PDB file of C-alpha atoms and ligand atoms in Angstrom:
ATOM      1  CA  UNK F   1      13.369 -13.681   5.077  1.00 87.00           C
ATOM      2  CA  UNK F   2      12.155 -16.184   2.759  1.00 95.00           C
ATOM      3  CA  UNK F   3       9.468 -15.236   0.278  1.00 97.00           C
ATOM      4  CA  UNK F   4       7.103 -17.578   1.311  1.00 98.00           C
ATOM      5  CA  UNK F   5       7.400 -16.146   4.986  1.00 98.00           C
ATOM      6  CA  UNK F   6       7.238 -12.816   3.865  1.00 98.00           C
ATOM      7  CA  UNK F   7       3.732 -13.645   2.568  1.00 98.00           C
ATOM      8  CA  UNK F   8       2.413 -14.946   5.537  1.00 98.00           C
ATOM      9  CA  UNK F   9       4.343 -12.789   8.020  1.00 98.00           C
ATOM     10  CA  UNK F  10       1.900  -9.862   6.102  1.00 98.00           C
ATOM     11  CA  UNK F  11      -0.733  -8.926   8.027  1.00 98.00           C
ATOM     12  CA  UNK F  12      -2.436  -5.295   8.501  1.00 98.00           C
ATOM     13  CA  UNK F  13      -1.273  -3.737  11.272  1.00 98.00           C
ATOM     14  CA  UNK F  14      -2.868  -0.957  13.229  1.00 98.00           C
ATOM     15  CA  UNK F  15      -0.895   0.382  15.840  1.00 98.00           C
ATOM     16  CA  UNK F  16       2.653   1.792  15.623  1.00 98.00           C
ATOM     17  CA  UNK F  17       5.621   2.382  17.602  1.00 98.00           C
ATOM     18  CA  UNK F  18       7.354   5.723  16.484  1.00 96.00           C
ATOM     19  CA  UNK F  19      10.929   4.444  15.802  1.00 98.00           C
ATOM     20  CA  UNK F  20      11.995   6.032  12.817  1.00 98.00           C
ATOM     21  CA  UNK F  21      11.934   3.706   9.761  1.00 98.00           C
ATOM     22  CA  UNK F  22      15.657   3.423   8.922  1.00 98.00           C
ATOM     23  CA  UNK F  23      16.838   5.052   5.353  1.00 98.00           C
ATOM     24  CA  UNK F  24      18.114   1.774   3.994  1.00 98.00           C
ATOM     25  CA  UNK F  25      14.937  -0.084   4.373  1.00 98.00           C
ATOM     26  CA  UNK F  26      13.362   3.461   2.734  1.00 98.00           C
ATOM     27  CA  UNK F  27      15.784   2.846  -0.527  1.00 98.00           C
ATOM     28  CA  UNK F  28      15.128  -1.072  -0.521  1.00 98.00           C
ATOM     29  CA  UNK F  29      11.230  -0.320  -0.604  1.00 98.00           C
ATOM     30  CA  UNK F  30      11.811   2.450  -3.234  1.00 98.00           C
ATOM     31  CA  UNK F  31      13.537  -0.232  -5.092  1.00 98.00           C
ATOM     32  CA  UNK F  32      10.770  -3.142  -4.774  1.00 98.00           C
ATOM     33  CA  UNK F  33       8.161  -0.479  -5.903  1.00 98.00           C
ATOM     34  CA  UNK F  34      10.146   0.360  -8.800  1.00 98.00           C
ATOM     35  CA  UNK F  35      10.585  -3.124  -9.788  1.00 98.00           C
ATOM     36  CA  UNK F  36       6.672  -3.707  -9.766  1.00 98.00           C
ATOM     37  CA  UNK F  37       5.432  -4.626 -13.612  1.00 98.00           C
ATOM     38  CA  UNK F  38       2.583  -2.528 -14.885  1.00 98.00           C
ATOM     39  CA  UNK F  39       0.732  -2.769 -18.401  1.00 98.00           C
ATOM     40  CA  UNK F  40       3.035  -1.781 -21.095  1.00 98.00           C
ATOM     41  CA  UNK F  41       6.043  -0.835 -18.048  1.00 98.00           C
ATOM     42  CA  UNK F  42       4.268   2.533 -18.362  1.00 98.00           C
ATOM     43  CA  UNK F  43       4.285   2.839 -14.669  1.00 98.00           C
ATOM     44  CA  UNK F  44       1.390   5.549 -13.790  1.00 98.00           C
ATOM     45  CA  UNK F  45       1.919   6.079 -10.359  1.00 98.00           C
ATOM     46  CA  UNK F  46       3.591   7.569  -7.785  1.00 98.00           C
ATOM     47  CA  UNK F  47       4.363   7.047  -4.638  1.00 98.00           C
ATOM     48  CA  UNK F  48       5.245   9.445  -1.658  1.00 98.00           C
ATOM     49  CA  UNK F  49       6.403   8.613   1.666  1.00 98.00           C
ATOM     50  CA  UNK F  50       5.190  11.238   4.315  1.00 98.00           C
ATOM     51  CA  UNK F  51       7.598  11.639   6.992  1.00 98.00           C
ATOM     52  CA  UNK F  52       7.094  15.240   7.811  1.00 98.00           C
ATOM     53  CA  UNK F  53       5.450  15.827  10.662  1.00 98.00           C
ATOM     54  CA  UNK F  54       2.863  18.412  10.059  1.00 98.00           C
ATOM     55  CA  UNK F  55       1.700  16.604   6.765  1.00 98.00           C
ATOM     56  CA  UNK F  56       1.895  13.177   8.124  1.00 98.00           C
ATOM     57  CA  UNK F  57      -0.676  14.336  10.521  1.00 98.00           C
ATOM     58  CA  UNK F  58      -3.010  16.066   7.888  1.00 98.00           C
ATOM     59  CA  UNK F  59      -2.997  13.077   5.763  1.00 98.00           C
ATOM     60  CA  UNK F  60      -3.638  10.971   8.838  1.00 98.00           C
ATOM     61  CA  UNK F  61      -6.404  13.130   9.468  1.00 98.00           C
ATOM     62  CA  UNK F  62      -8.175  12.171   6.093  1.00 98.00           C
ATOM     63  CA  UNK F  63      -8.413   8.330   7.663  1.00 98.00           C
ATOM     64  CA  UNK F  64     -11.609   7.600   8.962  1.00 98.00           C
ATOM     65  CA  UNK F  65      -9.940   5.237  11.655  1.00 98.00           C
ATOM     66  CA  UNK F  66      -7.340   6.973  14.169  1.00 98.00           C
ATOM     67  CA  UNK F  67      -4.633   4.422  14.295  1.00 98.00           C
ATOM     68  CA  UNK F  68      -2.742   5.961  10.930  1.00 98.00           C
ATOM     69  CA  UNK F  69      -1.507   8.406  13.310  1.00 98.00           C
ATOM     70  CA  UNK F  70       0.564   6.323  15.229  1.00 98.00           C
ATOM     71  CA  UNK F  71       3.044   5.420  12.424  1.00 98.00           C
ATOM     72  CA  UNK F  72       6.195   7.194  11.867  1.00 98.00           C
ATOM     73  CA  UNK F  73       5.585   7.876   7.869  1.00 98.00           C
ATOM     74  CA  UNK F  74       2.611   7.095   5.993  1.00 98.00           C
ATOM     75  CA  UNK F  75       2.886   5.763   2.090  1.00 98.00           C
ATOM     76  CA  UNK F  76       0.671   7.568  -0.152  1.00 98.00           C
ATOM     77  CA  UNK F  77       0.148   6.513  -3.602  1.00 98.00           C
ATOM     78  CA  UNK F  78      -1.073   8.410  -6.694  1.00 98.00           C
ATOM     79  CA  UNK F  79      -2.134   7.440  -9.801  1.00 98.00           C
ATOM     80  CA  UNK F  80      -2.337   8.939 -13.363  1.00 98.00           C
ATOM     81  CA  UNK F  81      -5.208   6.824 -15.330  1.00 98.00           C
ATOM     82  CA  UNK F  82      -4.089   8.885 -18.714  1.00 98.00           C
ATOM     83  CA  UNK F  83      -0.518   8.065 -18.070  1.00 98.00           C
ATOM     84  CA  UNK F  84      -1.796   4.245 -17.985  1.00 98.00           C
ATOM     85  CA  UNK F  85      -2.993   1.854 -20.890  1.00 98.00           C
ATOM     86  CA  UNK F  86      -5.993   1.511 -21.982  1.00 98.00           C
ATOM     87  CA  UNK F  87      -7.284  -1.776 -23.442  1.00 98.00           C
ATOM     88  CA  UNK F  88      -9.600  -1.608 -26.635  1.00 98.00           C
ATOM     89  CA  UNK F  89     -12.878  -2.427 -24.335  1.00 98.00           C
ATOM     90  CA  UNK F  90     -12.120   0.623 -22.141  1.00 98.00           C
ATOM     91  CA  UNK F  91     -10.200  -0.983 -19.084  1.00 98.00           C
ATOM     92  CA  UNK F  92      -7.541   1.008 -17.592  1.00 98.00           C
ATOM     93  CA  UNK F  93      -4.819  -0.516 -15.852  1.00 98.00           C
ATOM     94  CA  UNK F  94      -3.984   2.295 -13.170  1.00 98.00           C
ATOM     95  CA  UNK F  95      -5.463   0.834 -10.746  1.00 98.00           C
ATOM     96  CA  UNK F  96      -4.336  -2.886 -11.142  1.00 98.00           C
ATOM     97  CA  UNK F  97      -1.026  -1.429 -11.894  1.00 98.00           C
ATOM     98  CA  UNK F  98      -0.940   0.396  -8.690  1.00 98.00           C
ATOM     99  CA  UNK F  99      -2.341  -2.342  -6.393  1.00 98.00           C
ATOM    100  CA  UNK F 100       0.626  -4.446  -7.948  1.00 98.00           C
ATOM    101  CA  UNK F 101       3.140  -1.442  -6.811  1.00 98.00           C
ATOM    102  CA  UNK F 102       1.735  -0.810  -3.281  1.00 98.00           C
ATOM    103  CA  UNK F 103       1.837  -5.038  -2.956  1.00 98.00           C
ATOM    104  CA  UNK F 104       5.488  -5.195  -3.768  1.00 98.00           C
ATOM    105  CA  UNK F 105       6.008  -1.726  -1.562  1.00 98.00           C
ATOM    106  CA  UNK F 106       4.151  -3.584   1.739  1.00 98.00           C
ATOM    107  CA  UNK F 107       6.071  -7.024   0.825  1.00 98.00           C
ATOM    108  CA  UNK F 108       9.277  -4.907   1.144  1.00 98.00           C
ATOM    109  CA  UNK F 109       7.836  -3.400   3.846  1.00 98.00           C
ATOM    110  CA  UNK F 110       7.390  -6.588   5.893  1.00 98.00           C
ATOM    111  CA  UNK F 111      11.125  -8.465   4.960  1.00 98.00           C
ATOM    112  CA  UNK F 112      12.227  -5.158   6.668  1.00 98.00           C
ATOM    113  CA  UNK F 113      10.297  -6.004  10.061  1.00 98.00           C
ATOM    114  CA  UNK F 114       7.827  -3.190   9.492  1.00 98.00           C
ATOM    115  CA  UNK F 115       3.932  -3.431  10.083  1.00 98.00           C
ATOM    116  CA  UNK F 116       1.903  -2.130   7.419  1.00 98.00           C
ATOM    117  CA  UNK F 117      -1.986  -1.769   6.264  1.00 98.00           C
ATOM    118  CA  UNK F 118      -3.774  -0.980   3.043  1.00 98.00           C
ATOM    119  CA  UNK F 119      -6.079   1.598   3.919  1.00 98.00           C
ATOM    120  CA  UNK F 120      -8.695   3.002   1.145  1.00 98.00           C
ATOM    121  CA  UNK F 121     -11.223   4.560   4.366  1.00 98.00           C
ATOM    122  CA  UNK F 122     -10.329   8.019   3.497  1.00 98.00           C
ATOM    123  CA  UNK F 123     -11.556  11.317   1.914  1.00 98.00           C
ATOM    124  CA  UNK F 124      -9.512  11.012  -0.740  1.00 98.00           C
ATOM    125  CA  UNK F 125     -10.323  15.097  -2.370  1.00 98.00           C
ATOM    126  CA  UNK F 126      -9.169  15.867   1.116  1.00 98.00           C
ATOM    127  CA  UNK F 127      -5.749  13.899   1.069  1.00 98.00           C
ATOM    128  CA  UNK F 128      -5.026  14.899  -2.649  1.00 98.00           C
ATOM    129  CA  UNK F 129      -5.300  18.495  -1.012  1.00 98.00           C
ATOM    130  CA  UNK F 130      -2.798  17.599   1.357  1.00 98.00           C
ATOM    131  CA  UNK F 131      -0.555  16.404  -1.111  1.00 98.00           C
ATOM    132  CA  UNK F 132      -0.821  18.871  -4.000  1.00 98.00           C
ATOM    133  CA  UNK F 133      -2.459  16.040  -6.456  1.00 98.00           C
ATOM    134  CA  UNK F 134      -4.947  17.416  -9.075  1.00 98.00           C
ATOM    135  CA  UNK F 135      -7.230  15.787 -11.618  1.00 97.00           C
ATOM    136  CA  UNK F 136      -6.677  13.535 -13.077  1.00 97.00           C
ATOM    137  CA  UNK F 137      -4.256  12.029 -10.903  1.00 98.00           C
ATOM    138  CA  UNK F 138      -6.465  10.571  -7.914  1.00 98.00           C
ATOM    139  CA  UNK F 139      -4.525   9.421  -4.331  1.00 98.00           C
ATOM    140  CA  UNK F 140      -5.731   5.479  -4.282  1.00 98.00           C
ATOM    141  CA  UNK F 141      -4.551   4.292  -1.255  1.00 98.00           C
ATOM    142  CA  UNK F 142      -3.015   5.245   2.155  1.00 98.00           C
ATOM    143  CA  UNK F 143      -0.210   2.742   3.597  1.00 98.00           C
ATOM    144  CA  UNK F 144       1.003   3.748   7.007  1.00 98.00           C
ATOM    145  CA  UNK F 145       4.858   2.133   7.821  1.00 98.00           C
ATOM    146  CA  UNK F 146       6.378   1.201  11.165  1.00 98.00           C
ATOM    147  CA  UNK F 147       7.470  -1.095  13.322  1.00 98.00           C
ATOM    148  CA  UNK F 148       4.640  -3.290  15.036  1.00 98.00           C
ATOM    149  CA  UNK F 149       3.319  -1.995  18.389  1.00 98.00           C
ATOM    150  CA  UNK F 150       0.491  -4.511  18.606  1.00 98.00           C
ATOM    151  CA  UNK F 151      -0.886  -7.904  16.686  1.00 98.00           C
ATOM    152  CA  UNK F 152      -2.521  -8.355  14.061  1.00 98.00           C
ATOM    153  CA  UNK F 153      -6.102  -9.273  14.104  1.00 98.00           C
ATOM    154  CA  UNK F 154      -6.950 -13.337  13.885  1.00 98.00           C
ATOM    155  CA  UNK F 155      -6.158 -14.471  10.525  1.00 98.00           C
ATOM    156  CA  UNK F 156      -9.599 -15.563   8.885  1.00 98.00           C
ATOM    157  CA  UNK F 157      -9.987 -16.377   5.271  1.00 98.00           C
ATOM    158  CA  UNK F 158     -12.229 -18.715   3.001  1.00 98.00           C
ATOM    159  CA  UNK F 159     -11.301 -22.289   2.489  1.00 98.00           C
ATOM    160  CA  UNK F 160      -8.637 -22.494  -0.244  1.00 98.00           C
ATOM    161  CA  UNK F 161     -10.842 -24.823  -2.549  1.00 97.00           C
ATOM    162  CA  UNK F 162     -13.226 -21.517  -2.573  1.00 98.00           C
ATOM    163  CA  UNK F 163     -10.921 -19.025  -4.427  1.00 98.00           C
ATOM    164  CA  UNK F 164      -8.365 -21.156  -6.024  1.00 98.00           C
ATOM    165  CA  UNK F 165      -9.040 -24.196  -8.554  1.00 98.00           C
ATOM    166  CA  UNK F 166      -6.195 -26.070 -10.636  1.00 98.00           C
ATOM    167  CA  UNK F 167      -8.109 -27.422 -14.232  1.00 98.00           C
ATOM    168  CA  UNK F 168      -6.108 -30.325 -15.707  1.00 98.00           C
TER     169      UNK F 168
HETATM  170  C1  FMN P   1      -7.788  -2.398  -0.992  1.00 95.93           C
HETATM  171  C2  FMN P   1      -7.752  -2.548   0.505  1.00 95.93           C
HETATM  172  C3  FMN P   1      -8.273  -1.555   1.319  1.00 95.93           C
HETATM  173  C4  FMN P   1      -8.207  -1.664   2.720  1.00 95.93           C
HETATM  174  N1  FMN P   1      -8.638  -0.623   3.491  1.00 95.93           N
HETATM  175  C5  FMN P   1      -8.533  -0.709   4.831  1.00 95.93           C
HETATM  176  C6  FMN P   1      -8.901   0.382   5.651  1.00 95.93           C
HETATM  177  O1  FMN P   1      -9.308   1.453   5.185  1.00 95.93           O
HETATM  178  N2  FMN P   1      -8.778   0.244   6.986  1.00 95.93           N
HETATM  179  C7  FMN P   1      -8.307  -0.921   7.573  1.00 95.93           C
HETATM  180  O2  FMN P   1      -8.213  -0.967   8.797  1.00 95.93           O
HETATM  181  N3  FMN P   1      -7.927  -1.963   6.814  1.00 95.93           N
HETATM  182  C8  FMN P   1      -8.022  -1.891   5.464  1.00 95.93           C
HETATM  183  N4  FMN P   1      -7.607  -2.937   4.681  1.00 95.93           N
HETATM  184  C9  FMN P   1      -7.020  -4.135   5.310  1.00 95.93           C
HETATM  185  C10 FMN P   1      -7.951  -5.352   5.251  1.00 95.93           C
HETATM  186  O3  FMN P   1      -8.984  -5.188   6.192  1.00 95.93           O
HETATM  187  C11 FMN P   1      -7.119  -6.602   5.521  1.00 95.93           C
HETATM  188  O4  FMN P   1      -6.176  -6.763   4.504  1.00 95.93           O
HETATM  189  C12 FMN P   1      -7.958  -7.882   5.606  1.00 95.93           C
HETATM  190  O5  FMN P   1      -8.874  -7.816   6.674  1.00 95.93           O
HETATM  191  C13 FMN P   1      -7.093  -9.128   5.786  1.00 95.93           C
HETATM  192  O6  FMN P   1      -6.303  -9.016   6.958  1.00 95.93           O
HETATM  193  P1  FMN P   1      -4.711  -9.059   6.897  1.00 95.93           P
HETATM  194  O7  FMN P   1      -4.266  -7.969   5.947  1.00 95.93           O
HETATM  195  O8  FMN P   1      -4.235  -8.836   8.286  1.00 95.93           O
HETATM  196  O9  FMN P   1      -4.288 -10.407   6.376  1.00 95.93           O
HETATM  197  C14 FMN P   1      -7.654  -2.840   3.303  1.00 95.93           C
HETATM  198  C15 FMN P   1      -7.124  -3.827   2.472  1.00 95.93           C
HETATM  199  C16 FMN P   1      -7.147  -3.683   1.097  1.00 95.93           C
HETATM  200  C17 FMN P   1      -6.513  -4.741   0.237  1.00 95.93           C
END
């Protein structure tokens, strides 16, 4: 798929067919992930892709909407905010460097044909139970994976001229 059509082929999707997400597209993800840049290429994250049953559905359990459920593995990821850089005035890049990660992860996600969705509505002391993360590594963000079993919503976004401005 063309890059350009990977972009707008994204959208969140929240409903999931079970179909097993095929091992190759697993390794091609893992690979797009790994290729992400972060601050210094110190890389303070990491990702795990719940496919077991049992603690698929604990994790899914942390969402506060039900449709995480419905997907056949569920992308956690987990960051390390002393592993990252820290800039002179205090800003850490964890989190920028993990938004880049998870981006390139869904991207992968959707030149495979899968559905995906950011989600960040969870109890996230509950989920880093689930997964055996403690302080200070934090779980950031949920990303459920499968193939589509309904549309996404309408597409709606500000007028271009809002958010993006070319100075000569
Ligand atoms: C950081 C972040 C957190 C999000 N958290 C949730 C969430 O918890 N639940 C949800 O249904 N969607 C969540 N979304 C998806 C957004 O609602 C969605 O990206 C936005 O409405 C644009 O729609 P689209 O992704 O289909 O283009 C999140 C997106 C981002 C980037």
């Amino acid at each position: 798929m063309d890059f350009y059509d990977v972009v707008k082929n994204r959208r969140s999707i929240r409903g999931f067919q079970s179909t097993p997400i095929p091992d190759e597209a697993v390794r091609r993800i893992a690979a797009a992930v790994n290729a992400a840049p972060s601050a210094c290429n110190l890389q303070p994250f990491a990702f795990k892709l719940v496919r077991n049953a049992q603690l698929k559905e604990r994790l899914a359990a942390c969402c506060k909407q039900p449709f995480p459920a419905t997907a056949p593995a569920i992308l956690a990821v987990i960051t390390d905010p002393e592993k990252a850089w820290t800039r002179g005035d205090g800003f850490n890049s964890a989190d920028t460097d993990m938004a880049i990660a998870m981006e390139h992860a869904i991207l992968a996600a959707t030149a495979e044909g899968l559905g995906s969705c950011w989600v960040c509505a969870f109890d996230t002391l509950r989920a880093a139970e689930v997964l055996g993360v403690a302080a200070p590594r934090r779980v950031m963000a949920l990303c459920p994976l499968g193939y589509p079993a309904v549309p996404p919503r309408e597409f709606v976004r500000k007028d271009e001229s809002q958010i993006f401005e070319v100075m000569d």
